[in-house]
């Protein structure tokens, strides 16, 4: 089955710096890669996603890149702000499976 | 649109008691999911329903049962609660199964004494 590994488990950055979270997957059939943000005590919410026919996608300060050959994808957050502090989960899926990574706790220091 | 609604939001049970967690979505989604999230941990899939009339086991199904009552509703039942089932339970739905974004409810915080 699929195995999604997410690194790092914790990440601390200074406000204004960039943050990068990486995920690797094992199933070459995976073709959809969403990222979720979960604030403390709240529900996970989709922040950006990418499909396998695209190499990069941007939405304001966040971007996701996908390397299908190497089977890894990354979340990039630029100009981080204290409100970006949360746990971020990656996921990989195809038509009949959906797997989450173990999460990255991002702390943005003011 | 309310999205995904879970009830109750909080519950305390004694060991051995039974409990049904309710979930309803108003987005006309075909697929629904139940996850548990332990403190500081990721999301673990308990059961899912790819479409109305079907249910399948996820990663951690032991001690749980589910019912897909209709397209809108997907319930999770604990027949004999155990302290190890203390967790936050999230229900989610997606338009189709697999490669579509999942929309989560606010969660049910369940404590078993």
Coordinates of N, CA and C in Angstrom, one line a residue:
Chain A
X1 N 0.8 -1.2 0.0 CA 0.0 0.0 0.0 C 0.9 1.3 0.0
X2 N 0.2 2.4 0.0 CA 0.9 3.7 0.0 C 1.6 4.0 1.3
X3 N 2.7 4.7 1.3 CA 3.4 5.1 2.5 C 3.8 6.6 2.2
X4 N 3.2 7.5 3.0 CA 3.5 8.9 2.9 C 4.3 9.3 4.1
X5 N 5.5 9.8 3.8 CA 6.4 10.3 4.9 C 6.5 11.8 4.8
X6 N 6.4 12.4 5.9 CA 6.4 13.9 6.0 C 7.6 14.4 6.9
X7 N 8.3 15.4 6.4 CA 9.4 15.9 7.2 C 9.5 17.5 7.0
X8 N 9.9 18.2 8.1 CA 10.2 17.7 9.4 C 8.9 17.6 10.2
X9 N 9.0 17.0 11.4 CA 7.9 16.9 12.3 C 7.6 18.2 13.0
X10 N 8.6 19.0 13.2 CA 8.4 20.3 13.8 C 9.4 21.3 13.0
X11 N 8.9 22.5 12.9 CA 9.6 23.5 12.2 C 9.4 24.9 12.8
X12 N 10.5 25.6 13.2 CA 10.4 26.9 13.8 C 11.1 27.9 12.9
X13 N 10.4 29.0 12.5 CA 11.0 30.0 11.7 C 10.7 31.4 12.3
X14 N 11.5 32.3 11.9 CA 11.2 33.7 12.3 C 10.2 34.3 11.3
X15 N 9.3 35.2 11.8 CA 8.4 35.8 11.0 C 9.1 36.5 9.8
X16 N 8.5 36.3 8.6 CA 9.1 36.9 7.4 C 10.0 35.9 6.6
X17 N 10.4 34.8 7.3 CA 11.2 33.8 6.6 C 10.3 32.9 5.9
X18 N 11.0 32.0 5.1 CA 10.2 31.0 4.3 C 10.2 29.7 5.1
X19 N 9.2 28.9 4.8 CA 9.1 27.5 5.4 C 8.9 26.5 4.3
X20 N 9.5 25.4 4.4 CA 9.4 24.3 3.4 C 9.1 23.0 4.2
X21 N 8.1 22.3 3.8 CA 7.7 21.0 4.3 C 7.7 20.0 3.2
X22 N 8.3 18.8 3.4 CA 8.5 17.9 2.3 C 7.7 16.6 2.6
X23 N 7.2 16.0 1.6 CA 6.5 14.7 1.7 C 7.0 13.8 0.6
X24 N 7.2 12.5 0.9 CA 7.5 11.5 -0.1 C 6.4 10.4 -0.1
X25 N 6.2 9.8 -1.3 CA 5.2 8.8 -1.4 C 5.7 7.6 -2.1
X26 N 5.1 6.5 -2.0 CA 5.7 5.2 -2.5 C 4.9 4.7 -3.7
X27 N 3.6 5.0 -3.8 CA 2.7 4.4 -4.8 C 2.7 5.3 -6.1
X28 N 3.3 4.8 -7.2 CA 3.4 5.6 -8.4 C 2.0 5.9 -9.0
X29 N 1.0 5.2 -8.6 CA -0.4 5.5 -9.1 C -1.0 6.7 -8.4
X30 N -0.4 7.2 -7.4 CA -0.9 8.4 -6.7 C -0.9 9.6 -7.7
X31 N -2.1 10.3 -7.7 CA -2.1 11.4 -8.7 C -2.8 12.6 -8.2
X32 N -3.0 12.7 -6.9 CA -3.6 13.9 -6.3 C -2.9 14.1 -4.9
X33 N -2.5 15.4 -4.7 CA -1.6 15.7 -3.5 C -2.1 17.0 -2.9
X34 N -3.0 16.8 -1.9 CA -3.5 18.0 -1.2 C -2.7 18.3 0.1
X35 N -2.8 19.5 0.5 CA -2.2 20.0 1.8 C -3.3 20.6 2.7
X36 N -3.2 20.2 3.9 CA -4.2 20.7 4.9 C -3.5 21.4 6.0
X37 N -4.2 22.4 6.5 CA -3.7 23.2 7.7 C -4.7 23.0 8.8
X38 N -4.1 22.7 10.0 CA -5.0 22.5 11.2 C -4.5 23.4 12.3
X39 N -5.3 24.4 12.6 CA -5.0 25.2 13.8 C -5.4 24.5 15.0
X40 N -4.8 24.9 16.1 CA -5.1 24.2 17.4 C -6.5 24.2 17.7
X41 N -7.0 23.0 18.0 CA -8.4 22.8 18.3 C -9.4 22.9 17.2
X42 N -8.9 23.0 16.0 CA -9.8 23.2 14.8 C -9.8 22.0 13.9
X43 N -10.6 22.1 12.9 CA -10.7 21.1 11.8 C -9.5 21.2 10.9
X44 N -9.1 20.2 10.2 CA -8.1 20.3 9.1 C -8.8 21.0 7.9
X45 N -8.1 22.0 7.3 CA -8.7 22.7 6.1 C -7.8 22.6 5.0
X46 N -8.3 22.4 3.8 CA -7.5 22.3 2.6 C -6.9 23.7 2.3
X47 N -5.6 23.8 2.0 CA -5.0 25.1 1.7 C -4.6 25.2 0.2
X48 N -4.1 24.0 -0.3 CA -3.7 24.0 -1.7 C -3.6 22.5 -2.1
X49 N -3.8 22.3 -3.4 CA -3.6 20.9 -3.8 C -3.0 20.9 -5.2
X50 N -2.5 19.8 -5.6 CA -1.9 19.7 -7.0 C -2.1 18.3 -7.5
X51 N -2.3 18.2 -8.8 CA -2.5 17.0 -9.5 C -1.3 16.6 -10.3
X52 N -1.2 15.3 -10.7 CA 0.0 14.8 -11.2 C 0.4 15.3 -12.6
X53 N -0.5 16.0 -13.2 CA -0.2 16.6 -14.5 C 0.4 18.0 -14.4
X54 N 0.6 18.4 -13.2 CA 1.1 19.8 -13.0 C 2.4 19.7 -12.1
X55 N 3.4 20.5 -12.4 CA 4.6 20.4 -11.6 C 4.7 21.4 -10.4
X56 N 3.9 22.5 -10.5 CA 3.9 23.6 -9.5 C 2.6 24.3 -9.5
X57 N 2.2 24.7 -8.3 CA 1.0 25.6 -8.2 C 1.2 26.6 -7.1
X58 N 0.7 27.8 -7.4 CA 0.9 28.9 -6.4 C -0.4 29.5 -6.1
X59 N -0.5 30.0 -4.8 CA -1.7 30.7 -4.4 C -1.2 31.7 -3.3
X60 N -0.9 32.9 -3.8 CA -0.4 34.0 -3.0 C 0.9 33.6 -2.3
X61 N 0.9 33.4 -1.0 CA 2.2 33.1 -0.3 C 2.5 31.6 -0.2
X62 N 1.6 30.8 -0.7 CA 1.9 29.4 -0.6 C 2.0 28.8 -2.0
X63 N 2.9 27.7 -2.1 CA 3.1 27.0 -3.3 C 3.3 25.6 -3.0
X64 N 3.0 24.7 -4.0 CA 3.3 23.3 -3.9 C 4.0 22.9 -5.2
X65 N 5.1 22.1 -5.0 CA 5.8 21.6 -6.1 C 5.8 20.0 -6.1
X66 N 5.8 19.4 -7.2 CA 5.6 18.0 -7.3 C 6.7 17.5 -8.3
X67 N 7.5 16.5 -7.8 CA 8.4 15.8 -8.6 C 8.0 14.3 -8.7
X68 N 7.3 14.0 -9.8 CA 6.8 12.6 -9.9 C 7.9 11.6 -10.1
X69 N 8.9 11.9 -10.7 CA 10.0 10.9 -10.9 C 10.6 10.5 -9.5
X70 N 10.8 11.5 -8.7 CA 11.4 11.2 -7.4 C 10.3 10.9 -6.3
X71 N 9.1 11.0 -6.7 CA 7.9 10.8 -5.8 C 8.0 11.6 -4.6
X72 N 8.2 12.9 -4.7 CA 8.1 13.8 -3.6 C 7.4 15.1 -4.0
X73 N 6.8 15.7 -3.0 CA 6.1 17.0 -3.2 C 6.4 17.9 -1.9
X74 N 6.3 19.1 -2.1 CA 6.7 20.0 -1.1 C 5.7 21.2 -1.0
X75 N 5.6 21.7 0.2 CA 4.8 22.9 0.5 C 5.8 24.1 0.8
X76 N 5.6 25.2 0.2 CA 6.5 26.3 0.4 C 5.6 27.5 0.9
X77 N 6.0 28.1 2.0 CA 5.3 29.2 2.5 C 6.3 30.4 2.6
X78 N 6.0 31.4 1.9 CA 6.9 32.6 1.9 C 6.4 33.7 2.8
X79 N 7.3 34.6 3.3 CA 6.9 35.7 4.1 C 6.0 35.2 5.3
X80 N 6.4 34.3 6.0 CA 5.6 33.7 7.1 C 5.1 34.7 8.1
X81 N 3.9 34.4 8.6 CA 3.3 35.3 9.6 C 2.9 34.5 10.8
X82 N 2.7 35.1 11.9 CA 2.3 34.3 13.1 C 1.1 33.5 12.9
X83 N 0.1 33.9 12.1 CA -1.1 33.2 11.8 C -0.9 31.9 11.0
X84 N 0.3 31.8 10.4 CA 0.7 30.6 9.7 C 1.0 29.4 10.7
X85 N 1.2 29.7 12.0 CA 1.5 28.7 13.0 C 0.3 27.7 13.1
X86 N 0.6 26.4 12.8 CA -0.4 25.4 12.8 C 0.3 24.1 12.5
X87 N -0.5 23.0 12.4 CA 0.0 21.7 12.0 C -0.4 21.6 10.5
X88 N 0.5 21.2 9.7 CA 0.3 21.0 8.2 C 0.4 19.5 7.9
X89 N -0.6 19.0 7.2 CA -0.6 17.6 6.7 C -0.6 17.5 5.2
X90 N 0.3 16.7 4.7 CA 0.2 16.4 3.3 C -0.6 15.1 3.1
X91 N -1.0 14.8 1.9 CA -1.7 13.6 1.6 C -1.4 13.2 0.2
X92 N -1.5 11.9 -0.1 CA -1.4 11.4 -1.5 C -2.5 10.4 -1.8
X93 N -3.1 10.5 -2.9 CA -4.2 9.6 -3.2 C -4.3 9.3 -4.7
X94 N -5.0 8.2 -5.0 CA -5.4 7.9 -6.3 C -6.9 7.6 -6.3
X95 N -7.5 6.9 -7.3 CA -8.9 6.7 -7.3 C -9.5 5.9 -6.2
X96 N -8.7 5.1 -5.5 CA -9.3 4.2 -4.5 C -8.5 4.2 -3.2
X97 N -7.6 5.2 -3.0 CA -6.8 5.3 -1.7 C -6.6 6.7 -1.4
X98 N -6.4 7.0 -0.1 CA -6.2 8.3 0.4 C -5.3 8.2 1.6
X99 N -4.1 8.7 1.6 CA -3.2 8.5 2.7 C -2.6 9.9 3.2
X100 N -2.7 10.1 4.5 CA -2.2 11.3 5.1 C -0.7 11.1 5.6
X101 N 0.1 12.2 5.6 CA 1.3 12.2 6.3 C 1.1 12.4 7.8
X102 N 2.2 12.3 8.6 CA 2.0 12.4 10.0 C 2.0 13.8 10.6
X103 N 2.2 14.8 9.7 CA 2.0 16.2 10.1 C 3.3 16.9 10.5
X104 N 3.3 18.2 10.3 CA 4.4 19.1 10.6 C 3.9 20.3 11.4
X105 N 4.4 20.4 12.6 CA 4.0 21.6 13.5 C 4.9 22.7 13.2
X106 N 4.3 23.8 12.6 CA 5.0 25.0 12.2 C 4.8 26.1 13.2
X107 N 5.9 26.6 13.7 CA 5.8 27.7 14.7 C 6.5 28.9 14.1
X108 N 5.8 30.0 13.9 CA 6.3 31.2 13.4 C 6.5 32.2 14.5
X109 N 7.7 32.5 14.8 CA 8.1 33.4 15.9 C 8.0 34.9 15.5
X110 N 7.3 35.7 16.3 CA 7.2 37.1 15.9 C 8.4 37.9 16.2
Chain B
X1 N -24.6 27.2 3.5 CA -24.1 25.8 3.5 C -23.4 25.5 4.8
X2 N -23.8 24.5 5.5 CA -23.2 24.2 6.8 C -22.0 23.3 6.5
X3 N -21.9 22.6 5.4 CA -20.7 21.8 5.1 C -20.9 20.4 5.8
X4 N -20.0 20.1 6.7 CA -20.0 18.8 7.4 C -20.3 19.1 8.9
X5 N -21.4 18.5 9.4 CA -21.8 18.8 10.8 C -21.7 17.5 11.6
X6 N -21.0 17.6 12.7 CA -20.9 16.5 13.6 C -21.6 16.8 14.9
X7 N -22.2 15.8 15.5 CA -22.8 15.8 16.8 C -22.5 14.6 17.6
X8 N -22.3 14.6 18.9 CA -22.1 15.9 19.7 C -20.7 16.5 19.5
X9 N -20.4 17.6 20.0 CA -19.1 18.2 20.0 C -18.2 17.6 21.1
X10 N -18.8 17.3 22.2 CA -18.0 16.8 23.4 C -18.9 15.6 24.0
X11 N -18.2 14.6 24.5 CA -18.9 13.5 25.2 C -17.9 12.9 26.1
X12 N -18.4 12.5 27.3 CA -17.7 11.7 28.3 C -18.4 10.4 28.5
X13 N -17.8 9.3 28.4 CA -18.4 8.0 28.6 C -17.6 7.2 29.6
X14 N -18.3 6.3 30.2 CA -17.7 5.3 31.1 C -17.3 4.1 30.3
X15 N -16.3 3.4 30.7 CA -15.8 2.2 30.0 C -17.0 1.2 29.9
X16 N -17.2 0.7 28.7 CA -18.3 -0.3 28.5 C -19.6 0.3 27.9
X17 N -19.7 1.6 28.0 CA -20.9 2.3 27.5 C -20.8 2.3 26.0
X18 N -22.0 2.5 25.3 CA -22.0 2.6 23.9 C -22.4 4.0 23.5
X19 N -22.1 4.3 22.2 CA -22.2 5.7 21.8 C -22.2 5.7 20.3
X20 N -23.1 6.6 19.7 CA -23.1 6.8 18.3 C -22.8 8.2 18.0
X21 N -21.7 8.5 17.1 CA -21.4 9.8 16.7 C -22.1 10.0 15.3
X22 N -22.7 11.2 15.2 CA -23.4 11.5 14.0 C -22.7 12.4 13.1
X23 N -22.8 12.2 11.8 CA -22.2 13.1 10.8 C -23.2 13.3 9.7
X24 N -23.3 14.5 9.2 CA -24.2 14.8 8.1 C -23.5 15.9 7.2
X25 N -23.6 15.7 5.9 CA -23.0 16.7 5.0 C -24.1 17.2 4.0
X26 N -24.1 18.5 3.6 CA -25.1 19.0 2.7 C -24.5 19.5 1.4
X27 N -23.4 18.8 1.0 CA -22.7 19.2 -0.3 C -23.0 18.2 -1.4
X28 N -23.9 17.2 -1.1 CA -24.2 16.2 -2.1 C -23.0 15.4 -2.5
X29 N -22.1 15.2 -1.5 CA -20.9 14.4 -1.7 C -21.3 12.9 -1.7
X30 N -20.5 12.1 -2.5 CA -20.7 10.7 -2.6 C -20.0 9.9 -1.5
X31 N -18.8 10.4 -1.1 CA -17.9 9.7 -0.2 C -17.8 10.4 1.2
X32 N -17.8 9.5 2.2 CA -17.7 10.0 3.6 C -16.7 9.2 4.4
X33 N -16.1 9.8 5.4 CA -15.0 9.2 6.1 C -15.1 9.4 7.6
X34 N -14.5 8.5 8.4 CA -14.4 8.8 9.8 C -12.9 8.6 10.2
X35 N -12.3 9.6 10.9 CA -10.9 9.5 11.3 C -10.9 9.7 12.8
X36 N -9.8 9.2 13.4 CA -9.5 9.6 14.8 C -8.2 10.3 14.8
X37 N -8.0 11.3 15.7 CA -6.8 12.0 15.9 C -6.4 12.0 17.4
X38 N -5.4 11.3 17.7 CA -4.9 11.3 19.1 C -4.0 12.5 19.3
X39 N -3.8 13.0 20.6 CA -3.0 14.2 20.8 C -1.6 14.2 20.2
X40 N -1.4 15.2 19.4 CA -0.1 15.3 18.7 C 0.2 14.4 17.6
X41 N -0.9 13.7 17.2 CA -0.8 12.7 16.1 C -1.5 13.1 14.9
X42 N -1.3 12.3 13.9 CA -1.9 12.5 12.6 C -3.3 11.9 12.6
X43 N -3.9 11.9 11.4 CA -5.2 11.4 11.2 C -5.2 9.9 10.8
X44 N -5.9 9.1 11.5 CA -6.0 7.7 11.2 C -7.4 7.3 10.7
X45 N -7.5 6.7 9.6 CA -8.8 6.4 9.0 C -9.4 5.2 9.7
X46 N -10.6 5.3 10.2 CA -11.3 4.2 10.9 C -12.2 3.4 9.9
X47 N -13.1 4.1 9.2 CA -14.0 3.5 8.2 C -14.2 4.6 7.1
X48 N -14.6 4.1 6.0 CA -15.1 5.1 4.9 C -16.2 4.5 4.2
X49 N -16.9 5.3 3.5 CA -18.0 4.9 2.6 C -17.8 5.6 1.3
X50 N -17.3 4.8 0.3 CA -17.0 5.4 -1.0 C -18.3 5.9 -1.7
X51 N -19.4 5.3 -1.5 CA -20.6 5.8 -2.1 C -21.8 5.2 -1.2
X52 N -23.0 5.8 -1.4 CA -24.1 5.4 -0.6 C -24.3 3.9 -0.8
X53 N -24.5 3.2 0.4 CA -24.7 1.8 0.3 C -23.5 0.9 0.5
X54 N -22.3 1.6 0.6 CA -21.1 0.8 0.8 C -20.3 1.4 1.9
X55 N -19.6 0.5 2.7 CA -18.7 0.9 3.7 C -17.5 -0.1 3.7
X56 N -16.4 0.5 4.1 CA -15.1 -0.3 4.1 C -14.3 0.0 5.3
X57 N -13.5 -0.9 5.7 CA -12.6 -0.7 6.9 C -11.4 0.2 6.4
X58 N -10.9 1.0 7.3 CA -9.7 1.8 7.1 C -8.6 1.2 7.9
X59 N -7.7 2.0 8.4 CA -6.5 1.6 9.1 C -6.8 1.0 10.5
X60 N -7.7 1.6 11.2 CA -8.0 1.2 12.6 C -9.4 1.0 12.9
X61 N -10.0 -0.1 12.3 CA -11.5 -0.3 12.5 C -11.9 -1.0 13.7
X62 N -11.0 -1.7 14.4 CA -11.4 -2.5 15.6 C -12.1 -1.7 16.7
X63 N -13.2 -2.2 17.1 CA -14.0 -1.5 18.2 C -15.0 -0.5 17.7
X64 N -15.1 -0.4 16.4 CA -16.1 0.5 15.8 C -17.0 -0.1 14.7
X65 N -18.1 0.4 14.5 CA -19.0 0.1 13.4 C -19.5 1.4 12.8
X66 N -19.9 1.3 11.5 CA -20.5 2.5 10.8 C -21.7 2.1 10.1
X67 N -22.5 3.2 9.8 CA -23.7 3.0 9.0 C -23.8 4.2 8.1
X68 N -23.9 3.9 6.8 CA -24.2 5.0 5.8 C -25.7 5.0 5.7
X69 N -26.4 5.9 6.4 CA -27.8 5.9 6.6 C -28.5 6.3 5.3
X70 N -27.9 7.3 4.6 CA -28.3 7.8 3.3 C -27.2 8.6 2.7
X71 N -27.4 9.3 1.6 CA -26.3 10.0 1.0 C -25.7 11.0 2.0
X72 N -26.5 11.6 2.8 CA -26.1 12.7 3.6 C -25.4 12.3 4.9
X73 N -25.8 11.1 5.5 CA -25.4 10.8 6.8 C -24.6 9.6 7.0
X74 N -23.6 9.6 7.8 CA -22.7 8.5 8.1 C -22.3 8.5 9.5
X75 N -22.8 7.5 10.2 CA -22.6 7.5 11.7 C -21.5 6.5 12.1
X76 N -20.9 6.7 13.2 CA -19.9 5.9 13.8 C -20.3 5.4 15.2
X77 N -20.3 4.1 15.4 CA -20.8 3.6 16.7 C -19.6 2.9 17.5
X78 N -19.6 3.2 18.7 CA -18.7 2.5 19.7 C -19.6 1.6 20.5
X79 N -19.5 0.3 20.3 CA -20.4 -0.7 21.0 C -20.1 -0.8 22.5
X80 N -18.8 -0.9 22.8 CA -18.4 -1.0 24.2 C -17.1 -0.2 24.4
X81 N -17.3 1.1 24.8 CA -16.2 2.0 24.8 C -15.0 1.6 25.7
X82 N -13.8 1.9 25.3 CA -12.6 1.6 26.0 C -11.8 2.8 26.2
X83 N -11.0 3.0 27.2 CA -10.2 4.2 27.4 C -9.3 4.5 26.2
X84 N -8.8 3.4 25.5 CA -8.0 3.6 24.3 C -8.7 4.3 23.2
X85 N -10.0 4.4 23.3 CA -10.8 5.1 22.2 C -11.0 6.6 22.6
X86 N -10.4 7.0 23.6 CA -10.4 8.5 23.9 C -9.6 9.2 22.8
X87 N -10.2 10.1 22.1 CA -9.6 10.7 21.0 C -10.6 11.9 20.5
X88 N -10.1 12.6 19.4 CA -10.9 13.5 18.7 C -11.3 12.8 17.4
X89 N -12.6 12.7 17.1 CA -13.1 12.0 15.9 C -13.6 13.1 14.9
X90 N -13.0 12.9 13.7 CA -13.4 13.8 12.6 C -14.1 13.0 11.5
X91 N -15.2 13.6 11.1 CA -15.9 13.1 9.9 C -15.5 14.0 8.7
X92 N -15.4 13.4 7.5 CA -15.1 14.2 6.3 C -15.9 13.7 5.2
X93 N -16.0 14.5 4.2 CA -16.7 14.0 2.9 C -16.0 14.6 1.7
X94 N -16.1 13.9 0.6 CA -15.6 14.4 -0.7 C -16.5 14.0 -1.8
X95 N -16.4 14.8 -2.9 CA -17.3 14.6 -4.0 C -17.3 13.2 -4.6
X96 N -16.1 12.6 -4.7 CA -16.0 11.2 -5.1 C -14.9 10.6 -4.3
X97 N -14.7 9.3 -4.4 CA -13.7 8.7 -3.5 C -12.3 8.8 -4.1
X98 N -11.3 9.1 -3.2 CA -9.9 9.1 -3.6 C -9.4 10.4 -4.0
X99 N -9.3 10.8 -5.2 CA -8.5 12.0 -5.6 C -9.3 13.2 -5.7
X100 N -10.0 13.5 -4.6 CA -10.8 14.8 -4.5 C -10.5 15.3 -3.1
X101 N -10.6 16.7 -2.9 CA -10.4 17.2 -1.5 C -11.4 16.8 -0.6
X102 N -11.0 16.6 0.7 CA -11.9 16.2 1.7 C -12.3 17.4 2.6
X103 N -13.5 17.5 2.9 CA -14.0 18.6 3.8 C -14.4 18.0 5.1
X104 N -13.8 18.6 6.2 CA -13.9 18.0 7.5 C -14.9 18.8 8.4
X105 N -15.5 18.0 9.3 CA -16.4 18.6 10.3 C -15.5 19.2 11.4
X106 N -16.2 19.7 12.5 CA -15.4 20.4 13.6 C -14.9 19.4 14.6
X107 N -15.3 18.1 14.5 CA -14.8 17.1 15.4 C -15.6 16.8 16.6
X108 N -15.5 15.6 17.1 CA -16.2 15.3 18.4 C -15.0 14.9 19.4
X109 N -15.0 15.6 20.5 CA -14.0 15.2 21.5 C -14.6 14.3 22.5
X110 N -14.1 13.0 22.5 CA -14.6 11.9 23.2 C -13.6 11.5 24.3
X111 N -14.1 11.5 25.5 CA -13.2 11.0 26.6 C -13.9 9.8 27.2
X112 N -13.1 8.7 27.5 CA -13.7 7.5 28.1 C -12.9 7.2 29.3
X113 N -13.7 7.2 30.4 CA -13.1 7.0 31.8 C -13.1 5.6 32.2

